[in-house]
Coordinates of C-alpha atoms in Angstrom, one line a residue:
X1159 CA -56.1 -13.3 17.6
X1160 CA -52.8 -14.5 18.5
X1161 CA -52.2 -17.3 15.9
X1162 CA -48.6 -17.6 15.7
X1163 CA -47.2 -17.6 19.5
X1164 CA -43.4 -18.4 19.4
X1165 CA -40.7 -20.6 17.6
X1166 CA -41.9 -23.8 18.4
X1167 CA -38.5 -26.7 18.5
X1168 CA -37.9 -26.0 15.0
X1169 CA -37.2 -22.4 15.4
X1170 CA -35.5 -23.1 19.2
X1171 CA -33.4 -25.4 17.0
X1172 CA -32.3 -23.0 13.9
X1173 CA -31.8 -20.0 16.7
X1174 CA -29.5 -22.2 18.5
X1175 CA -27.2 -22.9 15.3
X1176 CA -27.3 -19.5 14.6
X1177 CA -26.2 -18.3 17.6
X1178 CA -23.3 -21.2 17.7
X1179 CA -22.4 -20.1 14.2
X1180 CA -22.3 -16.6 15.2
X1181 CA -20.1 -16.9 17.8
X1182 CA -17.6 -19.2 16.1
X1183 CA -17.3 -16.9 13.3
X1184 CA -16.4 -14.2 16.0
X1185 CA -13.5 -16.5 17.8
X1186 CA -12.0 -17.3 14.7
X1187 CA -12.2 -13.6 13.3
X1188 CA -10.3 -12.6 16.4
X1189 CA -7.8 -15.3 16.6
X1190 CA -6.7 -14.3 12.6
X1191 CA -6.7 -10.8 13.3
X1192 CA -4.5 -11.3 16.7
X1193 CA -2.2 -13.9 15.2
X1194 CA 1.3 -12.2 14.4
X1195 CA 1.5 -12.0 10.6
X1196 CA 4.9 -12.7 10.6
X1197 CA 7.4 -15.6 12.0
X1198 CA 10.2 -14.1 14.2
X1199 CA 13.1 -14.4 11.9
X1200 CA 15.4 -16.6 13.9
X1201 CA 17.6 -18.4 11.1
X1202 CA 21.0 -18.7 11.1
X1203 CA 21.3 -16.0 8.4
X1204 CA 18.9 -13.7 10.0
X1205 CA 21.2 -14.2 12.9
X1206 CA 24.5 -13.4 11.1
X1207 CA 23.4 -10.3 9.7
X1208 CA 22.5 -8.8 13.2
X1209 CA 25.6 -10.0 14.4
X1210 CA 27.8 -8.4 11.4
X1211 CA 25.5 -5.1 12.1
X1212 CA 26.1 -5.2 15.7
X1213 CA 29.9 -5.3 15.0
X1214 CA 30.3 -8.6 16.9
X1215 CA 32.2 -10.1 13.6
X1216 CA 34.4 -8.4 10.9
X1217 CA 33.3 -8.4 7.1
X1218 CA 36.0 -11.1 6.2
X1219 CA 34.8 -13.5 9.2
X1220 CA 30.9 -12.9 8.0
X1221 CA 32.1 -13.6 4.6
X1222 CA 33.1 -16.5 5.7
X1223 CA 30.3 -17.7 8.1
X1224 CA 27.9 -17.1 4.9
X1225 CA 29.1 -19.3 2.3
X1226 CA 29.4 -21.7 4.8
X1227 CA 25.8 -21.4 5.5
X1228 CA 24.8 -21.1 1.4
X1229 CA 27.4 -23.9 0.4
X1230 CA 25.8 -27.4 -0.2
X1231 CA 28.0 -30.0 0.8

């Protein structure tokens, strides 16, 4: 009664590189959703806003410092 009893190597084979596909999808699902989005914004302009907004340097001085930054020698 029992014609059909299992997988046999074919179906050992296909369940396999499911499974491996499977779980790769997972891993790299995860590791896009728990990448930041965003780079930190270290550049030097980034940098000399916080420092004119902290009150470190003086409008003139930031002034200054900026179109140093922008100017293309």
């Amino acid at each position: 009664m029992h014609w059909y009893t299992g997988f046999g190597w074919g179906g050992m084979l296909v369940m396999t590189l499911t499974t491996l596909a499977i779980t790769a999808a997972v891993v790299v699902l995860a590791v896009a959703a728990l990448r930041p989005r965003f780079r930190p914004h270290d550049d030097a302009a980034h940098v000399l806003d916080l420092r004119l907004a902290r009150g470190e340097i003086d409008e003139a001085e930031y002034g200054r410092l900026r179109r140093a930054l922008t100017d293309p020698r």
